[in-house]
C-alpha cells in the first residue's frame, strides 16, 4: 500500500497534476480575487467612465463560487448609481454538458439602486447604460445567436431603490425598501420558461408583489401584479409643482394579470382583470383648508389594457361616499382650473422624433360609471357673501363612454339639494361633448342660497322661495356655433323678498308657474304659453325725495366683484339677428295685493289694493304686436279699480292705449294728495276716475274724467307747493244739486321731452280748470244751462233807470235754476252806474220833469214826464224861461250866438204875443239845442248815481226773492260799482258768486 502511494506520489503525471491543481487553487483563491479587486475599478473607469470600488472578493475555484462584498459604482464619480453589500454567484460544471452557462444560484444582498432625474431632465443611469450597451455591442456579433445560459435560482434580498427628481423647483425623493426578488429557471434556451417573484415595500407602509413566468427566448412574460396600500402622497411629492395641491391623503390598491412579449422590434403588453381601488382620498388646495375632493372609494374592476392596440377598457368605475367642492373665485375663475400649473410647450426635437405609432390615438371605453352618496359643495365667491349650494348625488350613472364610435353616452342622475329639493335627469351626451339631449326634473329647489346675488344688486333680503321645473334640454355645437334649446314647464313658489333696511315685504307670491316654455339660443327666442301668478304681493313706495322704492333698493353700478380682466380683443358687434325675441301668450294674476305709500306729500299717504286679478295677452318683443290687458282689484273700503287696454309691451312709447277706472273710492284717505296740491285735507267724499291714456309715437293724448260725490274740503295744511286758489268756491260751483262733481281734464304732451312729467301735467290741468271756473264762474254755469254765453254774469238796465227789463228777467230765471243746482252757492248783486250814461239820463229826466211842471203837468212819484214837444209854443216859452232862470237873463242871447255860429244861420224865436194865441216858432232845432243846454247845466246831486246803483241791486234782489222764491240767505247786495259801458243803450249791474255761510 505504501509502495503504491509512493509510486503515485513520485509519478510525474501525478506530480504535474498536483502542481497544476495547486496552481489552480492558488490562482483561484488568491490571484483571481486580487485581479478582480484591482482591474474592475480600472475597467469601469476606462470602459464605462465610472468609478467602481470592490471590497472583499472570495472565489472558490473548486465549487466555482464567487462572492464579492461592498461593491459600489459611481457615475460620474462622486454620484452613486448602484451598490450592494454581497454578491454570490454559484456556477455549475454541468454547463459543459448542457452546452449552456448554468448558474445554480445568484444572490444579491443589500442592493442599493440610485435612480435620479437631474435638473436638466436627464436620467443618471442613461449615460452609464449607454456606455455599457455600446461596450456590449463591440464585443458581440450581431449575426451570432445569443449565448446559452441557465439561471436555476436567483435572489435579491433586502434591496433598496432610491428615486429622486431634481428637475422640478421642489426636489423630491423616495425609497422603496425592502425589495426582494426570486427567480427560478431563467434561461435563454428556446421555449423554456422561468418563474419569478418580486416583493417590495412602498414608503409609508404599502407593498408591491409581482410574480409570474418569464422567458428570454423569446422575450416574454406573464403573471400577476399587485399593489397594496400605495400612498398617493408618494407620487404627489414628484408632481407637487405641477399640481397646486397640499399633501394628499389616500391609498391605491391595484391588481392585474399581465402578459408581455417582445419580438421584431415591437413590444406587446396586455393587462387583464385590472382591479383598482383608491381609498380614503382627500385632495386640498395648496393653501390647505377643507378638501376639495374627498372620496371613500374609487373602484374599477375587470379592466383591460392592450398596448399594441392602444386600448383601455373599464367595464365599471364606481365613486362612492365623498364630497367634491368647487368654487368660483372673485375674479370669475373656477378654483379647479388653478390646480394644474401651465404646461411647458414640447420641444421641436421631441415633436419631430415622435413616430406614427405614438401619434396613433388611444381608444378608451368605460362601460359604466356609477356615483353614489357624493356631496357637491358649489360656491360662488364673486359677491360680498358667497352663494353656496350643497348637492347630494344620491345616485348617478354614465354609460358607454368611449372616444370612438358614434353611440352617445347615456346618463341617469338623482340629486338631493342639501337645503331641500331634488333634481332628476336622464339623457344622452355625444362622445365629443358637442351635443346633449336630456330630460331634467327639478322639484322644490330652494332659492334662498341666491340671497348674496340679490343683495349685490339690490338692498333686498330673499327670505323664502323654491323653484321647480320639468324641461327637455338640447345642446348642439356645430359649425355655426353652439345652440341651446329647452322646452317644458317651470314654477316658483312661496317667494318672499323683504327690504333689507325696513324688513317690509317688497315682493312676494304664493306660486308663479309657466306652461309650455320654449327657450332657444341661436336663434335667440323665448316663448311661453301662459304664466300664472297666484297671490302676488308688492310694495310700491315713494320717498320724501320722490324716489320710488324700486330705484332706492337698486345698487347703482353693481357688478361682479373683481371681475376677470378684460382682453384687448374687441367684442363682436351684435347684429339684428342677435336680438332676443320673446313671446308670452298670456299672463294671469289671481288675488294679488299691492301696498302703496307716498311720503313725498304734505301728509303721508298709504293704501292697499286687494284681490287684484286679471290677465295680459299677446306680450311680444315684436314692435308690430300689441299686448292686451285687463285687470281689476279692490281698494281699501268699498272702492275698486280696473285697468284695460293695449300697448306695445317692450316699446310703450310707440303705442299705448290704456283705460284705468277707479270706482267708489273713499276720498278722506286721499287727503295727503289734496294737502300737497291745494293745502287742504278732504273731509268727506267718494271718487270715480276714468283715466284714458293714449300714446302714439311718443305723443300723449289723455283724458281724465273725474266724478266726486259729497265732496267737502277739510282743514288747511301747510304745504310749500300748494296752489293758492279759491277751492271752496270752485267746489261749490262744480257740485250739482245731487252733491256730485263731474269734470273732464284733458292732458297732452310729448313724453320724450326732457321736462315731461305726467304728474306735472295733471297738476297744471287741474289748476287751469279751477282758475277758469273761479275766474269766469258764469261761463261754467252757462255751459251747464246750455245758454252758450257768459251774459248771465250781468243784468242790463236802461241808462238812468232801475227798471228790470223782460230779457233780463229771463236771465235771472236761469240763475235761479243754477242756484237750485248749486245749493252751496249764493248770488251777490253789485249795483252799478255809468257816470256818463246814467248822469246824462238822470239830468235829461229831471229837465223834462221841470218842463212838465212849468207847463202845469202833475206827475206821480218817479213817473216819467214823457218827451218834449219842441213845436209847442208854450213848451218853447217854458224852455226859454228855464234857461234864463238857470243861467241868467242873457243866457238865451248867448245860446242864439252859439247856434248861429254852429248852425250857420239865424234862429227863429217864438213871439210871446203870438204864443198867447198858440203860435209857435217853426225852428224846432233851436229849441232842441236849448233843451240840451238845460240838461248840461242841470246840477245833479253827487249821491243820485249811487242811489240809482243801489235801486238797481234792490230791484234784482227783490225779483229773485219775491218773484222767483229764492232763499234770502242766498242773495245779497254787494258794493256798488262805477262802470263804463261800451254801449249807449244799457248799463250792466254785475253779479258774482259766493259761498253760503257754513259751506266749505
Coordinates of N, CA and C in Angstrom, one line a residue, residues 348-537:
X348 N -39.2 71.2 -30.2 CA -39.4 70.8 -31.6 C -38.7 69.4 -31.8
X349 N -37.6 69.2 -31.1 CA -36.9 67.9 -31.4 C -37.7 66.8 -30.9
X350 N -38.4 66.9 -29.8 CA -39.2 65.8 -29.3 C -40.4 65.6 -30.2
X351 N -41.0 66.7 -30.7 CA -42.1 66.6 -31.5 C -41.7 65.9 -32.8
X352 N -40.5 66.2 -33.3 CA -40.1 65.7 -34.6 C -39.8 64.2 -34.4
X353 N -39.4 63.8 -33.2 CA -39.0 62.4 -33.0 C -40.1 61.5 -32.8
X354 N -41.4 62.0 -32.7 CA -42.5 61.1 -32.5 C -42.8 60.2 -33.7
X355 N -43.2 59.0 -33.5 CA -43.5 58.0 -34.5 C -45.0 57.9 -34.8
X356 N -45.3 57.2 -35.9 CA -46.7 57.1 -36.2 C -47.4 56.3 -35.1
X357 N -46.7 55.3 -34.5 CA -47.4 54.5 -33.5 C -47.7 55.4 -32.3
X358 N -46.8 56.4 -32.0 CA -47.0 57.2 -30.9 C -48.2 58.2 -31.1
X359 N -48.3 58.6 -32.4 CA -49.4 59.6 -32.7 C -50.7 58.9 -32.9
X360 N -50.7 57.5 -33.1 CA -52.0 56.8 -33.3 C -52.8 57.0 -32.1
X361 N -54.0 57.4 -32.2 CA -54.8 57.7 -31.0 C -55.1 56.5 -30.1
X362 N -55.2 56.7 -28.9 CA -55.6 55.7 -27.9 C -57.1 55.6 -28.0
X363 N -57.6 54.4 -27.7 CA -59.0 54.2 -27.6 C -59.3 53.8 -26.2
X364 N -60.3 54.4 -25.6 CA -60.7 54.0 -24.3 C -62.2 53.8 -24.3
X365 N -62.6 52.9 -23.4 CA -64.0 52.6 -23.2 C -64.3 52.4 -21.7
X366 N -65.2 53.1 -21.2 CA -65.7 52.9 -19.8 C -67.2 52.6 -20.0
X367 N -67.5 51.4 -19.7 CA -68.9 50.9 -20.0 C -69.9 51.6 -19.0
X368 N -69.5 51.7 -17.7 CA -70.4 52.3 -16.8 C -69.6 53.0 -15.7
X369 N -70.0 54.3 -15.4 CA -69.5 55.0 -14.2 C -70.7 55.2 -13.3
X370 N -70.5 54.7 -12.0 CA -71.5 54.9 -11.0 C -71.0 55.8 -9.9
X371 N -71.9 56.8 -9.5 CA -71.6 57.7 -8.4 C -72.7 57.6 -7.4
X372 N -72.3 57.3 -6.2 CA -73.3 57.2 -5.1 C -72.9 57.9 -3.9
X373 N -73.8 58.6 -3.3 CA -73.6 59.2 -2.0 C -72.4 60.2 -2.0
X374 N -72.4 61.0 -3.0 CA -71.3 62.0 -3.1 C -71.9 63.4 -3.0
X375 N -71.4 64.2 -2.2 CA -71.9 65.6 -2.0 C -71.1 66.6 -2.8
X376 N -71.8 67.4 -3.5 CA -71.2 68.5 -4.3 C -71.4 69.8 -3.5
X377 N -70.3 70.5 -3.2 CA -70.4 71.8 -2.5 C -70.0 72.8 -3.5
X378 N -70.9 73.6 -4.0 CA -70.7 74.6 -5.0 C -70.8 75.9 -4.4
X379 N -69.8 76.8 -4.6 CA -69.7 78.1 -4.0 C -69.3 79.1 -5.1
X380 N -69.9 80.3 -5.1 CA -69.5 81.4 -5.9 C -69.1 82.5 -5.0
X381 N -67.8 82.8 -5.0 CA -67.3 83.9 -4.1 C -67.2 85.2 -4.8
X382 N -67.9 85.4 -5.8 CA -67.8 86.7 -6.6 C -68.7 87.8 -5.9
X383 N -69.3 87.5 -4.8 CA -70.1 88.5 -4.2 C -69.7 88.7 -2.7
X384 N -70.3 89.7 -2.1 CA -69.9 90.1 -0.7 C -70.0 88.8 0.2
X385 N -71.1 88.1 0.1 CA -71.3 86.8 0.8 C -71.4 85.8 -0.3
X386 N -70.7 84.6 -0.1 CA -70.7 83.6 -1.1 C -72.1 83.0 -1.4
X387 N -72.3 82.6 -2.6 CA -73.5 81.8 -2.9 C -73.1 80.3 -2.8
X388 N -73.8 79.6 -2.0 CA -73.4 78.2 -1.7 C -74.6 77.3 -1.9
X389 N -74.4 76.2 -2.6 CA -75.4 75.1 -2.7 C -74.7 73.8 -2.4
X390 N -75.4 73.0 -1.6 CA -74.9 71.6 -1.4 C -75.8 70.7 -2.1
X391 N -75.2 69.8 -2.9 CA -76.0 68.8 -3.7 C -75.5 67.5 -3.4
X392 N -76.4 66.6 -3.0 CA -76.0 65.2 -2.7 C -76.4 64.4 -3.9
X393 N -75.4 63.7 -4.5 CA -75.6 62.8 -5.6 C -76.1 61.5 -5.0
X394 N -77.4 61.3 -4.9 CA -77.9 60.0 -4.4 C -77.4 58.9 -5.3
X395 N -77.6 59.0 -6.5 CA -77.1 58.0 -7.5 C -77.0 58.7 -8.9
X396 N -75.9 58.3 -9.6 CA -75.7 58.8 -10.9 C -75.0 57.7 -11.7
X397 N -75.4 57.6 -12.9 CA -74.8 56.5 -13.8 C -74.6 57.1 -15.2
X398 N -73.4 56.9 -15.7 CA -73.0 57.3 -17.0 C -72.5 56.1 -17.7
X399 N -73.1 55.8 -18.9 CA -72.8 54.5 -19.6 C -72.3 54.8 -21.0
X400 N -71.5 53.8 -21.5 CA -71.0 53.9 -22.9 C -70.1 55.0 -23.1
X401 N -69.1 55.2 -22.3 CA -68.1 56.3 -22.5 C -67.0 55.8 -23.4
X402 N -66.8 56.4 -24.5 CA -65.7 55.9 -25.4 C -65.4 57.1 -26.3
X403 N -64.1 57.0 -26.7 CA -63.6 58.1 -27.7 C -63.6 57.6 -29.1
X404 N -64.4 56.5 -29.3 CA -64.5 56.1 -30.7 C -65.9 55.6 -30.9
X405 N -66.4 55.5 -32.1 CA -67.8 55.1 -32.3 C -68.7 56.3 -32.3
X406 N -69.9 56.1 -32.6 CA -70.9 57.2 -32.7 C -72.0 57.1 -31.7
X407 N -72.1 56.0 -31.0 CA -73.2 55.8 -30.0 C -73.0 56.8 -28.9
X408 N -74.0 57.6 -28.5 CA -73.8 58.6 -27.4 C -73.7 57.9 -26.0
X409 N -73.2 58.7 -25.1 CA -73.2 58.3 -23.7 C -74.6 58.5 -23.2
X410 N -75.0 57.6 -22.2 CA -76.3 57.7 -21.6 C -76.1 57.9 -20.1
X411 N -76.9 58.8 -19.6 CA -76.8 59.1 -18.2 C -78.1 59.1 -17.5
X412 N -78.1 58.9 -16.2 CA -79.2 59.0 -15.3 C -78.7 59.5 -14.0
X413 N -79.4 60.4 -13.3 CA -78.9 61.0 -12.1 C -80.1 61.4 -11.2
X414 N -79.9 61.2 -9.9 CA -80.8 61.6 -8.9 C -80.1 62.4 -7.8
X415 N -80.4 63.7 -7.7 CA -79.7 64.6 -6.8 C -80.7 65.1 -5.8
X416 N -80.1 65.3 -4.6 CA -80.9 65.9 -3.5 C -80.1 67.2 -3.0
X417 N -80.9 68.3 -3.0 CA -80.3 69.6 -2.6 C -80.2 69.6 -1.1
X418 N -79.1 69.9 -0.5 CA -78.9 69.9 0.9 C -79.9 70.8 1.6
X419 N -80.2 72.0 1.0 CA -81.1 72.9 1.6 C -82.6 72.5 1.3
X420 N -82.8 71.4 0.6 CA -84.1 70.9 0.3 C -84.3 70.9 -1.2
X421 N -85.2 69.9 -1.7 CA -85.5 69.8 -3.1 C -84.7 68.7 -3.7
X422 N -85.1 68.3 -4.9 CA -84.4 67.2 -5.7 C -84.3 67.6 -7.1
X423 N -83.3 67.0 -7.8 CA -83.2 67.1 -9.2 C -82.9 65.8 -9.8
X424 N -83.7 65.4 -10.8 CA -83.5 64.2 -11.5 C -83.3 64.4 -13.0
X425 N -82.5 63.6 -13.6 CA -82.3 63.8 -15.1 C -81.8 62.5 -15.7
X426 N -82.1 62.5 -17.0 CA -81.6 61.4 -17.9 C -81.5 61.9 -19.3
X427 N -80.7 61.2 -20.0 CA -80.5 61.6 -21.4 C -79.2 61.1 -22.0
X428 N -78.8 61.7 -23.1 CA -77.6 61.3 -23.8 C -76.7 62.4 -24.0
X429 N -75.4 62.1 -24.1 CA -74.3 63.1 -24.4 C -73.4 62.5 -25.5
X430 N -73.2 63.3 -26.5 CA -72.3 62.8 -27.5 C -70.9 62.6 -27.0
X431 N -70.2 61.6 -27.6 CA -68.8 61.3 -27.1 C -67.9 62.5 -27.2
X432 N -68.1 63.3 -28.2 CA -67.2 64.5 -28.4 C -67.8 65.7 -27.6
X433 N -68.8 65.5 -26.8 CA -69.4 66.5 -25.9 C -70.0 67.7 -26.7
X434 N -70.3 67.4 -28.0 CA -70.8 68.5 -28.9 C -72.3 68.5 -28.9
X435 N -73.0 67.6 -28.3 CA -74.4 67.6 -28.2 C -74.9 66.9 -26.9
X436 N -76.0 67.4 -26.4 CA -76.6 66.9 -25.2 C -78.1 66.9 -25.4
X437 N -78.7 65.8 -25.0 CA -80.2 65.7 -25.1 C -80.6 65.1 -23.7
X438 N -81.3 65.9 -22.9 CA -81.6 65.5 -21.6 C -83.0 65.9 -21.2
X439 N -83.6 65.1 -20.3 CA -84.8 65.4 -19.6 C -84.5 65.7 -18.1
X440 N -84.8 66.9 -17.7 CA -84.5 67.3 -16.3 C -85.8 67.6 -15.5
X441 N -85.8 67.1 -14.3 CA -86.9 67.3 -13.4 C -86.4 67.9 -12.1
X442 N -86.7 69.1 -11.8 CA -86.3 69.7 -10.5 C -87.6 70.0 -9.7
X443 N -87.5 69.7 -8.4 CA -88.6 69.8 -7.5 C -88.1 70.5 -6.2
X444 N -88.8 71.6 -5.9 CA -88.5 72.3 -4.6 C -87.1 72.8 -4.4
X445 N -86.4 73.2 -5.4 CA -85.0 73.7 -5.3 C -85.1 75.0 -4.6
X446 N -84.4 75.2 -3.4 CA -84.5 76.4 -2.7 C -83.8 77.6 -3.4
X447 N -84.4 78.8 -3.2 CA -83.9 80.0 -3.8 C -83.1 80.8 -2.9
X448 N -83.3 80.6 -1.6 CA -82.6 81.4 -0.6 C -81.1 81.4 -0.7
X449 N -80.4 80.4 -1.1 CA -79.0 80.5 -1.3 C -78.5 81.6 -2.3
X450 N -79.5 82.0 -3.1 CA -79.2 83.1 -4.1 C -79.2 84.5 -3.5
X451 N -79.5 84.6 -2.1 CA -79.6 85.9 -1.5 C -78.4 86.8 -1.7
X452 N -77.1 86.2 -1.7 CA -76.0 87.1 -1.9 C -76.0 87.8 -3.3
X453 N -76.5 87.0 -4.3 CA -76.7 87.6 -5.6 C -77.6 88.8 -5.6
X454 N -78.8 88.6 -5.0 CA -79.8 89.7 -4.9 C -79.3 90.8 -4.1
X455 N -78.6 90.5 -3.0 CA -78.1 91.6 -2.1 C -77.0 92.4 -2.8
X456 N -76.3 91.8 -3.8 CA -75.3 92.5 -4.5 C -75.8 93.6 -5.4
X457 N -77.0 93.3 -6.0 CA -77.6 94.3 -6.9 C -78.7 95.1 -6.3
X458 N -79.2 94.7 -5.1 CA -80.3 95.4 -4.5 C -80.3 95.2 -3.0
X459 N -80.8 96.2 -2.3 CA -80.9 96.1 -0.8 C -82.1 95.3 -0.4
X460 N -82.1 94.1 -0.8 CA -83.3 93.2 -0.6 C -82.8 91.9 0.1
X461 N -83.8 91.3 0.8 CA -83.5 90.1 1.5 C -84.4 89.0 1.0
X462 N -83.9 88.0 0.4 CA -84.7 86.9 -0.1 C -84.9 85.9 1.1
X463 N -86.1 86.0 1.7 CA -86.4 85.2 2.9 C -86.8 83.8 2.6
X464 N -87.5 83.6 1.5 CA -88.0 82.2 1.2 C -88.3 82.1 -0.3
X465 N -88.5 80.8 -0.7 CA -88.8 80.6 -2.1 C -88.2 79.3 -2.6
X466 N -88.8 78.7 -3.5 CA -88.3 77.4 -4.1 C -88.7 77.4 -5.6
X467 N -88.0 76.6 -6.4 CA -88.3 76.5 -7.8 C -88.4 75.1 -8.2
X468 N -89.2 74.8 -9.2 CA -89.4 73.5 -9.8 C -89.5 73.7 -11.3
X469 N -89.0 72.6 -12.0 CA -89.1 72.7 -13.5 C -89.0 71.3 -14.0
X470 N -89.6 71.2 -15.2 CA -89.6 69.9 -16.0 C -89.3 70.4 -17.4
X471 N -88.1 70.0 -17.9 CA -87.7 70.5 -19.2 C -86.9 69.5 -20.0
X472 N -87.1 69.6 -21.3 CA -86.3 68.8 -22.2 C -85.2 69.8 -22.7
X473 N -83.9 69.5 -22.5 CA -82.8 70.3 -22.9 C -82.0 69.7 -24.0
X474 N -81.7 70.5 -25.0 CA -80.9 70.0 -26.1 C -79.8 71.0 -26.4
X475 N -78.6 70.5 -26.5 CA -77.5 71.4 -26.8 C -76.7 70.8 -28.1
X476 N -76.4 71.7 -29.0 CA -75.7 71.3 -30.2 C -74.6 72.3 -30.4
X477 N -73.4 71.7 -30.8 CA -72.3 72.6 -31.1 C -71.9 72.3 -32.5
X478 N -72.2 73.2 -33.5 CA -71.9 72.9 -34.9 C -71.0 74.0 -35.5
X479 N -71.0 74.0 -36.8 CA -70.1 74.9 -37.5 C -70.5 76.3 -37.3
X480 N -71.8 76.6 -37.1 CA -72.2 78.0 -36.9 C -72.2 78.4 -35.5
X481 N -71.7 77.6 -34.6 CA -71.7 78.0 -33.2 C -72.6 77.2 -32.4
X482 N -72.6 77.2 -31.1 CA -73.4 76.4 -30.3 C -74.9 76.9 -30.3
X483 N -75.8 76.0 -30.1 CA -77.2 76.3 -30.0 C -77.8 75.5 -28.8
X484 N -78.7 76.1 -28.2 CA -79.3 75.5 -27.0 C -80.8 75.7 -27.0
X485 N -81.5 74.7 -26.6 CA -83.0 74.7 -26.6 C -83.5 74.0 -25.3
X486 N -84.5 74.6 -24.7 CA -85.1 74.0 -23.6 C -86.6 74.2 -23.7
X487 N -87.4 73.1 -23.5 CA -88.9 73.2 -23.5 C -89.4 72.5 -22.3
X488 N -90.5 73.0 -21.7 CA -91.1 72.4 -20.6 C -91.9 73.4 -19.8
X489 N -91.9 73.1 -18.5 CA -92.7 74.0 -17.5 C -91.7 74.3 -16.4
X490 N -92.1 75.4 -15.7 CA -91.3 75.8 -14.5 C -92.3 76.6 -13.5
X491 N -91.9 76.6 -12.3 CA -92.7 77.3 -11.3 C -91.8 77.7 -10.1
X492 N -92.2 78.8 -9.5 CA -91.5 79.3 -8.3 C -92.6 79.5 -7.2
X493 N -92.4 79.0 -6.0 CA -93.4 79.1 -5.0 C -92.9 79.7 -3.7
X494 N -93.9 80.3 -2.9 CA -93.6 80.8 -1.6 C -92.4 81.8 -1.6
X495 N -92.4 82.6 -2.6 CA -91.3 83.6 -2.7 C -91.6 84.8 -1.8
X496 N -90.7 85.2 -1.0 CA -90.8 86.4 -0.2 C -89.5 87.2 -0.2
X497 N -89.6 88.4 -0.7 CA -88.4 89.3 -0.7 C -88.7 90.5 0.1
X498 N -87.9 90.7 1.1 CA -88.1 91.9 2.0 C -87.1 93.0 1.8
X499 N -87.4 94.2 2.1 CA -86.4 95.3 2.1 C -85.4 95.1 3.2
X500 N -84.2 95.2 2.9 CA -83.2 94.9 4.0 C -83.2 96.0 5.1
X501 N -83.4 97.2 4.7 CA -83.4 98.3 5.8 C -84.6 98.2 6.7
X502 N -85.8 98.1 6.1 CA -87.0 98.2 6.9 C -87.6 96.8 7.3
X503 N -87.2 95.8 6.6 CA -87.8 94.5 6.9 C -89.2 94.3 6.3
X504 N -89.7 95.3 5.6 CA -91.0 95.2 5.0 C -91.0 94.4 3.8
X505 N -92.2 93.8 3.5 CA -92.3 93.0 2.2 C -92.1 93.9 1.0
X506 N -91.3 93.5 0.1 CA -91.1 94.2 -1.2 C -91.8 93.5 -2.3
X507 N -91.7 92.2 -2.3 CA -92.3 91.4 -3.4 C -92.5 90.0 -2.9
X508 N -93.7 89.4 -3.3 CA -93.9 88.0 -2.9 C -95.0 87.4 -3.8
X509 N -95.0 86.1 -3.8 CA -96.1 85.4 -4.4 C -96.2 84.0 -3.9
X510 N -97.4 83.4 -3.9 CA -97.5 82.1 -3.5 C -97.0 81.1 -4.5
X511 N -97.5 81.2 -5.7 CA -96.9 80.4 -6.8 C -96.8 81.3 -8.1
X512 N -95.8 81.0 -8.9 CA -95.6 81.6 -10.2 C -95.3 80.4 -11.1
X513 N -96.1 80.1 -12.0 CA -95.9 78.9 -12.9 C -96.0 79.3 -14.4
X514 N -95.2 78.7 -15.2 CA -95.1 78.9 -16.6 C -95.3 77.6 -17.3
X515 N -96.2 77.6 -18.3 CA -96.5 76.4 -19.1 C -96.0 76.5 -20.5
X516 N -95.6 75.4 -21.0 CA -95.1 75.3 -22.4 C -94.1 76.4 -22.7
X517 N -93.0 76.4 -21.9 CA -91.9 77.3 -22.1 C -91.0 76.7 -23.2
X518 N -90.6 77.5 -24.1 CA -89.7 77.2 -25.2 C -88.6 78.2 -25.3
X519 N -87.4 77.8 -24.9 CA -86.3 78.8 -24.9 C -85.2 78.2 -25.8
X520 N -84.7 79.1 -26.7 CA -83.6 78.7 -27.6 C -82.5 79.8 -27.7
X521 N -81.3 79.4 -27.9 CA -80.2 80.3 -28.2 C -79.7 79.8 -29.6
X522 N -79.5 80.8 -30.4 CA -79.1 80.6 -31.8 C -80.2 79.7 -32.5
X523 N -81.4 80.2 -32.8 CA -81.8 81.6 -32.7 C -82.2 81.9 -31.3
X524 N -82.1 83.2 -30.9 CA -82.5 83.7 -29.6 C -84.0 83.9 -29.5
X525 N -84.6 83.0 -28.8 CA -86.1 83.1 -28.7 C -86.6 82.6 -27.4
X526 N -87.7 83.2 -26.9 CA -88.4 82.7 -25.7 C -89.8 82.8 -26.0
X527 N -90.5 81.6 -25.8 CA -92.0 81.6 -26.0 C -92.6 80.9 -24.8
X528 N -93.6 81.5 -24.2 CA -94.3 80.9 -23.0 C -95.8 81.0 -23.3
X529 N -96.4 79.9 -23.2 CA -97.9 79.9 -23.5 C -98.6 80.6 -22.4
X530 N -98.3 80.4 -21.1 CA -99.0 81.0 -20.0 C -98.2 81.1 -18.8
X531 N -98.3 82.3 -18.1 CA -97.7 82.5 -16.8 C -98.8 82.7 -15.9
X532 N -98.8 82.0 -14.8 CA -99.9 82.2 -13.7 C -99.2 82.6 -12.4
X533 N -99.7 83.7 -11.9 CA -99.2 84.2 -10.6 C -100.3 84.2 -9.6
X534 N -100.2 83.4 -8.5 CA -101.2 83.3 -7.5 C -100.7 84.1 -6.3
X535 N -101.6 84.9 -5.8 CA -101.4 85.7 -4.6 C -100.1 86.5 -4.6
X536 N -99.9 87.3 -5.6 CA -98.7 88.1 -5.6 C -98.9 89.3 -4.6
X537 N -97.8 89.7 -4.1 CA -97.8 90.9 -3.2 C -96.7 91.8 -3.5

